[in-house]
CSV table of C-alpha atoms in Angstrom, one decimal:
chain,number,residue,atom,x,y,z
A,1,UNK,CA,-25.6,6.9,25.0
A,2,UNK,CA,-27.1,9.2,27.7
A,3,UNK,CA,-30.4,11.0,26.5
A,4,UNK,CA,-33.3,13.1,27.5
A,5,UNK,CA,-37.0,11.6,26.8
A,6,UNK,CA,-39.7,14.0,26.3
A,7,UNK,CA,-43.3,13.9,24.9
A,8,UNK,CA,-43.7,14.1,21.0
A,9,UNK,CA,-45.0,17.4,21.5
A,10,UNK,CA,-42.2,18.9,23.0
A,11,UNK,CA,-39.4,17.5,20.8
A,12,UNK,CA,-38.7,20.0,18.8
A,13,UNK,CA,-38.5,22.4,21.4
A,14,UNK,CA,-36.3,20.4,23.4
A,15,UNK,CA,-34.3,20.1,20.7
A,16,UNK,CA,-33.8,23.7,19.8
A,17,UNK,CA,-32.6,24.3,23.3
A,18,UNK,CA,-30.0,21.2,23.6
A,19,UNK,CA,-28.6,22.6,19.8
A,20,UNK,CA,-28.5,26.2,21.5
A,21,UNK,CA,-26.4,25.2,24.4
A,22,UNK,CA,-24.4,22.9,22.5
A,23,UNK,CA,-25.6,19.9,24.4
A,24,UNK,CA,-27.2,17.8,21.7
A,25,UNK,CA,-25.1,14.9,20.5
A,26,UNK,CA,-25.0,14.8,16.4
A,27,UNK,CA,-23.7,11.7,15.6
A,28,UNK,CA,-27.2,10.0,16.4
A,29,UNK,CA,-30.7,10.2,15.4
A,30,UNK,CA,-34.0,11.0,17.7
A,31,UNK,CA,-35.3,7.7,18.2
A,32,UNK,CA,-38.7,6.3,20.0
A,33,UNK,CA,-38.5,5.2,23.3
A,34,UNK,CA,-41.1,3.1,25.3
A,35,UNK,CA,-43.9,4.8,26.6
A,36,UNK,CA,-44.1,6.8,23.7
A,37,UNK,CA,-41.6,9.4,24.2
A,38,UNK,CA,-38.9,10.6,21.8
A,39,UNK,CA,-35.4,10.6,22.7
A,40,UNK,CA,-32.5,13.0,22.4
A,41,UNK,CA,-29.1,12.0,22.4
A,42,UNK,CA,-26.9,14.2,24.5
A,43,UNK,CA,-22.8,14.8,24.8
A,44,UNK,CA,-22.2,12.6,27.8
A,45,UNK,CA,-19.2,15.1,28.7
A,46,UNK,CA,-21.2,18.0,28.4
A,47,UNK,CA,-23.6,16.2,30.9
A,48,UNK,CA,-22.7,18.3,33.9
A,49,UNK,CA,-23.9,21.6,32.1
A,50,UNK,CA,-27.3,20.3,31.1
A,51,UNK,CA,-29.7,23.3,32.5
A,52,UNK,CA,-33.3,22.7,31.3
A,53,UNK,CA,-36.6,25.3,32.0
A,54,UNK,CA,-38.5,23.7,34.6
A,55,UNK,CA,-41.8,24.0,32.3
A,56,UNK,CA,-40.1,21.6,29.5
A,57,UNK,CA,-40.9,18.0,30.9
A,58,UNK,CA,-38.2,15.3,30.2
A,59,UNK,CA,-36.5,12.5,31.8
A,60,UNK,CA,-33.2,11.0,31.1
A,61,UNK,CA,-32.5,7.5,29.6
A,62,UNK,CA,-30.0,5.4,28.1
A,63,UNK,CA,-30.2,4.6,24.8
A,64,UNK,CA,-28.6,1.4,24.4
A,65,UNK,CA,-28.6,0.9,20.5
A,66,UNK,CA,-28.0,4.4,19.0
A,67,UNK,CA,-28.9,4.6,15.3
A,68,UNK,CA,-26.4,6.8,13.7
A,69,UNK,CA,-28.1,10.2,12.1
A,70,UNK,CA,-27.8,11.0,8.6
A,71,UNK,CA,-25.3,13.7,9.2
A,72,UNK,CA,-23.0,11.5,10.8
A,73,UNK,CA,-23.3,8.7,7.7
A,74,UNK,CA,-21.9,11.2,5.7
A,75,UNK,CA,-18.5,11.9,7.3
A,76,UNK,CA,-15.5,10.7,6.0
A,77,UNK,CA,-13.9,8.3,8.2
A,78,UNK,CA,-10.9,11.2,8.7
A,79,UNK,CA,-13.9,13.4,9.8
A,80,UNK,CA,-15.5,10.8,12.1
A,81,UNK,CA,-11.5,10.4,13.9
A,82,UNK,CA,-11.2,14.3,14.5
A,83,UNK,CA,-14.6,14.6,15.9
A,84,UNK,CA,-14.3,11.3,18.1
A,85,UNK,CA,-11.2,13.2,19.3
A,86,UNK,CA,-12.0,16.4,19.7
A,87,UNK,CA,-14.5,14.9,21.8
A,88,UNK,CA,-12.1,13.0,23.8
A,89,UNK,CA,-9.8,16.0,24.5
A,90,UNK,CA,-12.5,18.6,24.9
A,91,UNK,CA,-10.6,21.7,26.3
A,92,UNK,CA,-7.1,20.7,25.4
A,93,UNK,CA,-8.1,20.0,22.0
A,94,UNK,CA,-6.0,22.6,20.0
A,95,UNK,CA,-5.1,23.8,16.3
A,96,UNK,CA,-0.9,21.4,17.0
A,97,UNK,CA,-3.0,18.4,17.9
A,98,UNK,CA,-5.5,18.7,14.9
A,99,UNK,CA,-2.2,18.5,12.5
A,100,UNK,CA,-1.2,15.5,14.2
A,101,UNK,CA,-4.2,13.7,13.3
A,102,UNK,CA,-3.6,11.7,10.2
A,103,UNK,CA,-6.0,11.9,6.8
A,104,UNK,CA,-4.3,8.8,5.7
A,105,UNK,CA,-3.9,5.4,6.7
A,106,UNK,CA,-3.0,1.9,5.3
A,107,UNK,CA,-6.2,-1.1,6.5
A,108,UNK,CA,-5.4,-4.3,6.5
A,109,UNK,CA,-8.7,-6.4,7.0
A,110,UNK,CA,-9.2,-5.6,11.0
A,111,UNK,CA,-6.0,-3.6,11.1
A,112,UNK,CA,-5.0,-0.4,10.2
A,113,UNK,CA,-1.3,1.1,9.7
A,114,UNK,CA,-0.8,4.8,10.9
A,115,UNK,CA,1.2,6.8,8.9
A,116,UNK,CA,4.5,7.6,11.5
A,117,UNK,CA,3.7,11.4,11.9
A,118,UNK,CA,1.0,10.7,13.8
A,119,UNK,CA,-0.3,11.0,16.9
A,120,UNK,CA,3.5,12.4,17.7
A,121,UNK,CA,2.7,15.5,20.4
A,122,UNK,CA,3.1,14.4,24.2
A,123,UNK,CA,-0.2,15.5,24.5
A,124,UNK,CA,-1.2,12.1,23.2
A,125,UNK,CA,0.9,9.8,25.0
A,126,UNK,CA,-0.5,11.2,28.4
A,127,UNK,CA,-4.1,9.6,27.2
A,128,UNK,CA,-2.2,6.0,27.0
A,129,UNK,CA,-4.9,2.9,25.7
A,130,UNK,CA,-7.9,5.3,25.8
A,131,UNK,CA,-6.4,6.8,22.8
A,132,UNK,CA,-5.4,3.8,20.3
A,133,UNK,CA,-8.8,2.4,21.1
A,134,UNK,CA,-10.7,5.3,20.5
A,135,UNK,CA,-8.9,5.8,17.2
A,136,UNK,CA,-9.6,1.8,16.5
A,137,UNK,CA,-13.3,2.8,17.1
A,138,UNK,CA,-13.5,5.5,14.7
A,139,UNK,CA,-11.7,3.6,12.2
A,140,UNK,CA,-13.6,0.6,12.5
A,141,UNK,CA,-10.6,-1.4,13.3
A,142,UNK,CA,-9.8,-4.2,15.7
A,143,UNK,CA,-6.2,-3.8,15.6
A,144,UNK,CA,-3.7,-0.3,15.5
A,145,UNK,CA,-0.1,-0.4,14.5
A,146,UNK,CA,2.1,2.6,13.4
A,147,UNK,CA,4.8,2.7,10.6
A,148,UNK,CA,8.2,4.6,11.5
A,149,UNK,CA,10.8,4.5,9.6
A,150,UNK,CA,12.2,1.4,7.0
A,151,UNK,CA,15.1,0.3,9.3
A,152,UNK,CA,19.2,0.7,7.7
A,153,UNK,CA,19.4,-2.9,7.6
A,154,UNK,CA,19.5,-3.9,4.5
A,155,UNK,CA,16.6,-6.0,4.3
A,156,UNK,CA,14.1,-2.6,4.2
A,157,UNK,CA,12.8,-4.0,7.7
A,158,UNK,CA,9.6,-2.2,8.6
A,159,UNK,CA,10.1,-0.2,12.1
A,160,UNK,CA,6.4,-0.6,13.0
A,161,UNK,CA,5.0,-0.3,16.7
A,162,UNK,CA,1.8,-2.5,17.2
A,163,UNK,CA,-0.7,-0.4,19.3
A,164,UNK,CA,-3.9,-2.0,20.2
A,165,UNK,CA,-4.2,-5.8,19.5
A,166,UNK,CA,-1.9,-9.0,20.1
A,167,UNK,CA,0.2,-9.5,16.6
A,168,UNK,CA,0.8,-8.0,13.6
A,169,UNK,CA,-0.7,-11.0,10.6
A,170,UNK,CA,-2.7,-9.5,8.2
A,171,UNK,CA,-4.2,-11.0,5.1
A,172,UNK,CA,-4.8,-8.5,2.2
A,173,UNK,CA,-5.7,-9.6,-1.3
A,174,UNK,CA,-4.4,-8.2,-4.9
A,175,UNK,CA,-5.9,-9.7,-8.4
A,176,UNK,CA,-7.1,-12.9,-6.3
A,177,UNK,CA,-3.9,-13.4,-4.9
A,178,UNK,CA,-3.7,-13.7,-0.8
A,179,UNK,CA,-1.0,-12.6,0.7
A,180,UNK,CA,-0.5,-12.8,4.8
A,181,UNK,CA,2.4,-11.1,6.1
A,182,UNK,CA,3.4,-9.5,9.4
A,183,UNK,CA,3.2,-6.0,9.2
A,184,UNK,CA,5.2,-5.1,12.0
A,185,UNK,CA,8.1,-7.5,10.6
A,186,UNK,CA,7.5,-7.3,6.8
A,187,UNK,CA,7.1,-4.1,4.1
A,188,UNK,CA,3.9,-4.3,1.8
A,189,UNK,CA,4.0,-1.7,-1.1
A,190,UNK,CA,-0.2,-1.1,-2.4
A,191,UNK,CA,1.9,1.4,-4.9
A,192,UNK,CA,3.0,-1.4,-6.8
A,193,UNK,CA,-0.8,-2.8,-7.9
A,194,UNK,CA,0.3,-1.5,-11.2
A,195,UNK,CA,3.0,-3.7,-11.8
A,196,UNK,CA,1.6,-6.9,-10.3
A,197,UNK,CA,-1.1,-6.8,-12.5
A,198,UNK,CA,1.0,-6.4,-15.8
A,199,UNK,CA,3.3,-9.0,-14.4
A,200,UNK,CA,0.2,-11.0,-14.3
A,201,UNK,CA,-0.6,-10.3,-17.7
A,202,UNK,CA,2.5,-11.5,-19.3
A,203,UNK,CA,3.0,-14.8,-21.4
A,204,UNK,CA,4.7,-17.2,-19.3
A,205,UNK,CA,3.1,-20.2,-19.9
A,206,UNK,CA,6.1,-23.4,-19.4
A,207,UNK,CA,9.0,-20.7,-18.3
A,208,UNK,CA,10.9,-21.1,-15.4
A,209,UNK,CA,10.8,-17.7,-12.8
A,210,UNK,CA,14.1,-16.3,-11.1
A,211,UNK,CA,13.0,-13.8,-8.9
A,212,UNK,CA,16.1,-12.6,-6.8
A,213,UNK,CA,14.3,-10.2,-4.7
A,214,UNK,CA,11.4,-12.4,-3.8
A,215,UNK,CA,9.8,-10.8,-0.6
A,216,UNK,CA,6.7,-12.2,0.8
A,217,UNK,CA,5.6,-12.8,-3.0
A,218,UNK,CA,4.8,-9.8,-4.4
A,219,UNK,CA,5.8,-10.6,-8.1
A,220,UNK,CA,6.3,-14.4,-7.3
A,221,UNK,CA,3.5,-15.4,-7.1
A,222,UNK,CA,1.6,-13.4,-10.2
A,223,UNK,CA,3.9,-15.0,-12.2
A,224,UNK,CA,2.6,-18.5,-10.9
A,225,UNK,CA,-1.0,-18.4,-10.4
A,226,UNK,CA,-1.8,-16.2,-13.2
A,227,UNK,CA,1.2,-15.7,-15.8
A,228,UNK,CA,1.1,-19.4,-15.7
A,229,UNK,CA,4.5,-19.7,-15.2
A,230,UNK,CA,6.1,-23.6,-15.1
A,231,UNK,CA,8.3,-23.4,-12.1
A,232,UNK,CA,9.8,-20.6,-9.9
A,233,UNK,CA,12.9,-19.9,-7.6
A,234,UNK,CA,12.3,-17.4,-5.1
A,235,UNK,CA,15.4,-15.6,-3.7
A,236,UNK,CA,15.1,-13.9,-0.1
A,237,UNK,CA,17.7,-13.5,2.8
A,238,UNK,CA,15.0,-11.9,5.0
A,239,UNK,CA,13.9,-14.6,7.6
A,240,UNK,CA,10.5,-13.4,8.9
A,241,UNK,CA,9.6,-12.7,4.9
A,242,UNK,CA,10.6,-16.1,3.9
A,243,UNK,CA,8.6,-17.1,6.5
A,244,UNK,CA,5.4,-15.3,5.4
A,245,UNK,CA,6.5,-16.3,1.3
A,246,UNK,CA,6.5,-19.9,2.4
A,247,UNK,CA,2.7,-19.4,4.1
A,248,UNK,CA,1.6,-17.7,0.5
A,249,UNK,CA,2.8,-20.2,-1.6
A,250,UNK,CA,0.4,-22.4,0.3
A,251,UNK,CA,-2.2,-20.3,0.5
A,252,UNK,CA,-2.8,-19.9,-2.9
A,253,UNK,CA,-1.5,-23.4,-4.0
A,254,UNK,CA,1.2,-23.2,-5.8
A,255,UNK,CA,3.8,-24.3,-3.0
A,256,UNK,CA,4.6,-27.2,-5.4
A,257,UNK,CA,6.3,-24.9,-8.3
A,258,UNK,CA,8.4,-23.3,-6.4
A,259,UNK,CA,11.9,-23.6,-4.4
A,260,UNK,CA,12.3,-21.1,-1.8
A,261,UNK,CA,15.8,-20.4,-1.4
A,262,UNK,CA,16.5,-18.7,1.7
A,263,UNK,CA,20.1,-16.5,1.5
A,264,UNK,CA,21.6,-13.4,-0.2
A,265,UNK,CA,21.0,-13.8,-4.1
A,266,UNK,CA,24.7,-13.1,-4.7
A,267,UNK,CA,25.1,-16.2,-3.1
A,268,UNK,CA,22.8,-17.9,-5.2
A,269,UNK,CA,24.3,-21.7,-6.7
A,270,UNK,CA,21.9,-21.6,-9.8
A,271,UNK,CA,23.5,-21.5,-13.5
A,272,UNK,CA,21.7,-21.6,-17.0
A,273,UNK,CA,18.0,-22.4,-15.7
A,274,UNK,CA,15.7,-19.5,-16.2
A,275,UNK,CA,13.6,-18.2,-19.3
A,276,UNK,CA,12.7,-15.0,-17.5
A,277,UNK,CA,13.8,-13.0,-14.4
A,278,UNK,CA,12.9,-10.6,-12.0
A,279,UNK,CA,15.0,-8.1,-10.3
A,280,UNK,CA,12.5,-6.0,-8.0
A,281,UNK,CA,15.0,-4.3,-5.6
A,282,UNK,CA,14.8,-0.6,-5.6
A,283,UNK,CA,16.1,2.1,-5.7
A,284,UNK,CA,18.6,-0.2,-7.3
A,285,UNK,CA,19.0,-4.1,-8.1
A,286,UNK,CA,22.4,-3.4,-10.1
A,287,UNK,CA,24.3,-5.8,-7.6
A,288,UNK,CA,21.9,-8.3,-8.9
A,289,UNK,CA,22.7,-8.4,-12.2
A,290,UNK,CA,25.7,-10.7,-13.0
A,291,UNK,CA,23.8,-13.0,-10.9
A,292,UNK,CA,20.7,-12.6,-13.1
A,293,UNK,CA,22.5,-13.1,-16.5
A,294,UNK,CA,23.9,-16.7,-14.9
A,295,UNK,CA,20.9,-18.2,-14.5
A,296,UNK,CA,19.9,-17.3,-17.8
A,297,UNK,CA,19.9,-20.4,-20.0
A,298,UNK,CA,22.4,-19.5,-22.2
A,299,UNK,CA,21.4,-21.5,-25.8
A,300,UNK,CA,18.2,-19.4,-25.1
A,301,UNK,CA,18.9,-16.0,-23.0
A,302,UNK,CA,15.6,-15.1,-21.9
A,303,UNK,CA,14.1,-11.8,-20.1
A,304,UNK,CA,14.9,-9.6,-17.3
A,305,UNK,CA,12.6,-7.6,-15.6
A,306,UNK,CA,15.3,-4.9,-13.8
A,307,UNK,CA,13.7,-2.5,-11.2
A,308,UNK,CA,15.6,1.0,-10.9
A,309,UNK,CA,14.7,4.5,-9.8
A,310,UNK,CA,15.7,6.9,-12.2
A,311,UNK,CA,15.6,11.0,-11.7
A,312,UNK,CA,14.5,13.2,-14.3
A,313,UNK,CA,15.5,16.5,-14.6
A,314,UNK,CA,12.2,18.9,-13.7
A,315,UNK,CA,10.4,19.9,-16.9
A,316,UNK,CA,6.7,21.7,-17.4
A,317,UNK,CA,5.8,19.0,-19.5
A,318,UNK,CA,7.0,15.2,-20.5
A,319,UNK,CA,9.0,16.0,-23.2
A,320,UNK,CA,8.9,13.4,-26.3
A,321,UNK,CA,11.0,10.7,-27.6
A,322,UNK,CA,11.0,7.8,-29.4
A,323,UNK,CA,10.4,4.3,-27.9
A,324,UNK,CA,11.6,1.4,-29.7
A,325,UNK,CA,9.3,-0.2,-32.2
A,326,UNK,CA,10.3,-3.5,-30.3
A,327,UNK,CA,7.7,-2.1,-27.2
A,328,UNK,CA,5.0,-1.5,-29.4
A,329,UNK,CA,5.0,-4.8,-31.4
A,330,UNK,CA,6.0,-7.4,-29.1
A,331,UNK,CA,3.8,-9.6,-27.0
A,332,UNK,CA,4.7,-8.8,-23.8
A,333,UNK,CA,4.0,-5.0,-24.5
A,334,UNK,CA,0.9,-4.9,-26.1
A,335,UNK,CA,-0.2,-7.7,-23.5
A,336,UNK,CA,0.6,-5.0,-20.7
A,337,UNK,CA,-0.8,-2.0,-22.6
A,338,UNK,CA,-4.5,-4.0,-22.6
A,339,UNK,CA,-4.1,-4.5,-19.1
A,340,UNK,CA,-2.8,-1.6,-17.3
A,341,UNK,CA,-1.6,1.8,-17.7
A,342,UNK,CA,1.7,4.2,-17.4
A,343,UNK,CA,0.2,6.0,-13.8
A,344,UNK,CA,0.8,9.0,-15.4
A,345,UNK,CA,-0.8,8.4,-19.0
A,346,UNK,CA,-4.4,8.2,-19.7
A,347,UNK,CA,-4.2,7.6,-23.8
A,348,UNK,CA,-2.8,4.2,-25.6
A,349,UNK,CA,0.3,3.7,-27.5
A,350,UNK,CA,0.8,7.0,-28.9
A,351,UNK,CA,0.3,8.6,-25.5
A,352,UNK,CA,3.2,6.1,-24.4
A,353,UNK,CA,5.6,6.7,-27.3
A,354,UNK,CA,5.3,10.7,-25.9
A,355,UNK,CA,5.5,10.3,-22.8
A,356,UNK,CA,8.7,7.9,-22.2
A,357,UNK,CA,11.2,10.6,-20.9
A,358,UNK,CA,14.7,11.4,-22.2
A,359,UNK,CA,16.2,10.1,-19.2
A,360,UNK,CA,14.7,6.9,-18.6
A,361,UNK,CA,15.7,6.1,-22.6
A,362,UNK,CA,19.2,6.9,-21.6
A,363,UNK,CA,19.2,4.9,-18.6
A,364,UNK,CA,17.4,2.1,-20.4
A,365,UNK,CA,20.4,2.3,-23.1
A,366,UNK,CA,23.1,2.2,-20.3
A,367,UNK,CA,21.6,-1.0,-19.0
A,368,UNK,CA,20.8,-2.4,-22.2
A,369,UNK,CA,24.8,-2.2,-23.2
A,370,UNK,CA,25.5,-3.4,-19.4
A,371,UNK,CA,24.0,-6.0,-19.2
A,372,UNK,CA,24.9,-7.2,-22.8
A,373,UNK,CA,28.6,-6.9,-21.6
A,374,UNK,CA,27.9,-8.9,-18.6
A,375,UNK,CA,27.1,-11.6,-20.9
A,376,UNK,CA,29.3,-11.8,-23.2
A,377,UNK,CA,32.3,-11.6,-20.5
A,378,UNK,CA,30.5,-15.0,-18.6
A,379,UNK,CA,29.9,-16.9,-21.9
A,380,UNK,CA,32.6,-15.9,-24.1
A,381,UNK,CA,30.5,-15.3,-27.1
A,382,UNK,CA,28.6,-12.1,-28.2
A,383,UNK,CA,24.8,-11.7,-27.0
A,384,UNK,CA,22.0,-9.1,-28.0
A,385,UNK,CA,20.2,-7.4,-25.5
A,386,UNK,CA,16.9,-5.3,-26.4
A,387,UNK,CA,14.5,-2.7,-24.7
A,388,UNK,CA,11.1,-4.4,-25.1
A,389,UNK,CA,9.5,-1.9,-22.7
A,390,UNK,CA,10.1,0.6,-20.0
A,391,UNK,CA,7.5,1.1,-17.4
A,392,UNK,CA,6.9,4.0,-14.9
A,393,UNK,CA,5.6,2.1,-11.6
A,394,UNK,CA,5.2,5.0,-9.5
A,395,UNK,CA,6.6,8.2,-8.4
A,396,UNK,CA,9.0,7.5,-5.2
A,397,UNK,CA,10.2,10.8,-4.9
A,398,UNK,CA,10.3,14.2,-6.5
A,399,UNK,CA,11.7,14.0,-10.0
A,400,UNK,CA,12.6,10.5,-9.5
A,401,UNK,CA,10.4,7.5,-10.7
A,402,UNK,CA,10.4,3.7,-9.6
A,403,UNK,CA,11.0,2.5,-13.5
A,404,UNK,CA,10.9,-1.1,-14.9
A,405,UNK,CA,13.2,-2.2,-17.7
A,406,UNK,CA,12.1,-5.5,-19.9
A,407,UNK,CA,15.9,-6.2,-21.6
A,408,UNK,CA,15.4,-9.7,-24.5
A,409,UNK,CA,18.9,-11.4,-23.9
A,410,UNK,CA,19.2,-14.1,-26.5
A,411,UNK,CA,23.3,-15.1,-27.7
A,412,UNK,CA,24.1,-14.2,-30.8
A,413,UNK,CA,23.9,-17.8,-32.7
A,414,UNK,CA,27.3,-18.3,-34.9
């Protein structure tokens, strides 16, 4: 960093001038140089208009280890990116490149995942690797990539562009659980902490796990390193994510419990094996569900945990309705209530039984019946299906909310 070196003495003066001629770089501190002298950092593109009075005596220097100033601790890292880029554009910078500077951003250890309105204007492109590394800088990352749009493909394939580094394998960790995935081949979702960490609350201990919509192991592997499930099958058709699923079951050691099974789940050969499964497909896993009540057992039934969005019509408040007394008195839902919350309740049970809204009752019903007639058409014999809890994961879209239903299937014993 270039600076000017002056006596003690005349520091402050020095200073007041470089502050008045906006010369004097911010982001670091005066610091101590040899001979005595104090330094002042200065805007190394500004260099050229440095005028000084000949009576102020100073030298310039390089300061090789800036120390940041207090000022410049304080920024947010948003802050710290405009400012690094302001500085970078000087003249050009204008009020249509400021909005295209992102306030948000996805980190993943040394990487970090732009949001895909960023950095859009051509303006930007013209500055080529000077740009993604002085964002990197300011972000304190190694490694850039930007998110576009979930790719038509039926397998929600990320469309990500990898900006500054060599590949896109990130490690990020949830509840002690690792997962490594490529981010420019595979989707991660941070929105659904919630439900990983009620999934890894619930009593599993010597079940067998279905999960039909396995990705890179987002619910798998709760269920087997902390739910203490017996044994899993893990449906994905998605090559590059059973690729990354296989590298997590061995990460966190549990490759042993659990058959990867690498094809469309409405392919899947499986019959009468599973105490419990998991259908986490939105914004709908209904194609899933005749293959989910197969691999039920059928002496026992068991549960399914079925993913949906549902829309709500808008209201000015969460209008209340009864929840089945089955929620609030079975294991698995006071287990979940002690661990983790409704996002948008803040109270216990009672706050729940409010705050479940009309619609997501009625949709829970429909599936309920569903899913109940789905069984009783494959086995032949009548079944009973019951709402043991309906959980709001996260708001996907206005009015509509990523939901979970946990449906009890056990046959109806003669």
């Amino acid at each position: 960093v270039p600076a000017l070196a002056t006596e003690p003495q005349f520091a402050q003066c020095l200073r007041r001038h470089l502050e008045q001629e906006q010369l004097l770089d911010g982001r670091y501190r005066l610091q101590k140089v040899q001979g005595g002298c104090v330094a002042l950092p200065v805007l190394q593109d500004k260099f050229s208009q440095l005028w000084l009075p000949q009576e102020m005596p100073c030298g310039l220097v390089w300061i090789q280890d800036p120390i940041p100033s207090r000022a410049a601790c304080r920024q947010t890292p948003a802050q710290k990116l405009r400012d690094e880029l302001q500085r970078l554009l000087g003249e050009s910078w204008s009020e249509e490149l400021e909005r295209d500077v992102p306030h948000a951003w996805q980190r993943h250890g040394d990487l970090v995942l732009l949001s895909e309105d960023s950095f859009r204007a051509a303006a930007w492109q013209k500055l080529g690797p000077v740009l993604w590394k002085t964002v990197a800088s300011a972000l304190g990352a190694q490694r850039l990539a930007r998110r576009g749009r979930v790719l038509p493909d039926g397998m929600r394939t990320p469309s990500v562009t990898l900006l500054l580094g060599q590949d896109g394998w990130v490690e990020h960790v949830d509840n002690g659980i690792r997962y490594t995935f490529d981010v420019t081949k595979c989707m991660f979702s941070p929105g659904n902490i919630t439900e990983k960490l009620r999934v890894a609350s619930l009593p599993c201990t010597g079940e067998v796990l279905v999960d039909l919509y396995a990705g890179i192991g987002y619910f798998t592997l709760p269920y087997l390193v902390h739910a203490a499930a017996a044994f899993a099958h893990a449906c994905e058709w998605n090559g590059h994510a059973v690729e990354a699923l296989q590298r997590n079951l061995a990460l966190n050691g549990v490759q042993e419990r659990c058959c990867v099974h690498h094809k469309d789940c409405r392919q899947l050969e499986l019959r009468d094996i599973a105490d419990r499964v998991n259908l986490g497909l939105i914004p709908s896993s209904e194609e899933g569900w005749p293959v989910a009540c197969r691999v039920l057992k059928k002496g026992t039934g068991g549960v399914l945990h079925i993913h949906h969005n549902v829309e709500s019509l808008p209201t000015p408040a969460l209008l209340q309705t009864s929840v089945l007394q089955a929620e609030l008195e079975s294991p698995e839902g006071a287990g979940c209530d002690s661990e983790t919350r409704d996002p948008m309740e803040d109270g216990g049970k009672e706050t729940r039984r409010a705050r479940i809204r009309p619609e997501w009752q009625r949709w829970a019903e429909a599936t309920a019946a569903r899913i109940r007639g789905l069984l009783e058409e494959l086995h032949g014999q009548p079944w009973h299906t019951s709402i043991l809890h309906i959980e709001a994961v996260k708001s996907y879209a206005p009015h509509v909310h990523h939901l979970v239903l946990d449906l009890e299937c056990r046959p109806v014993l003669p």
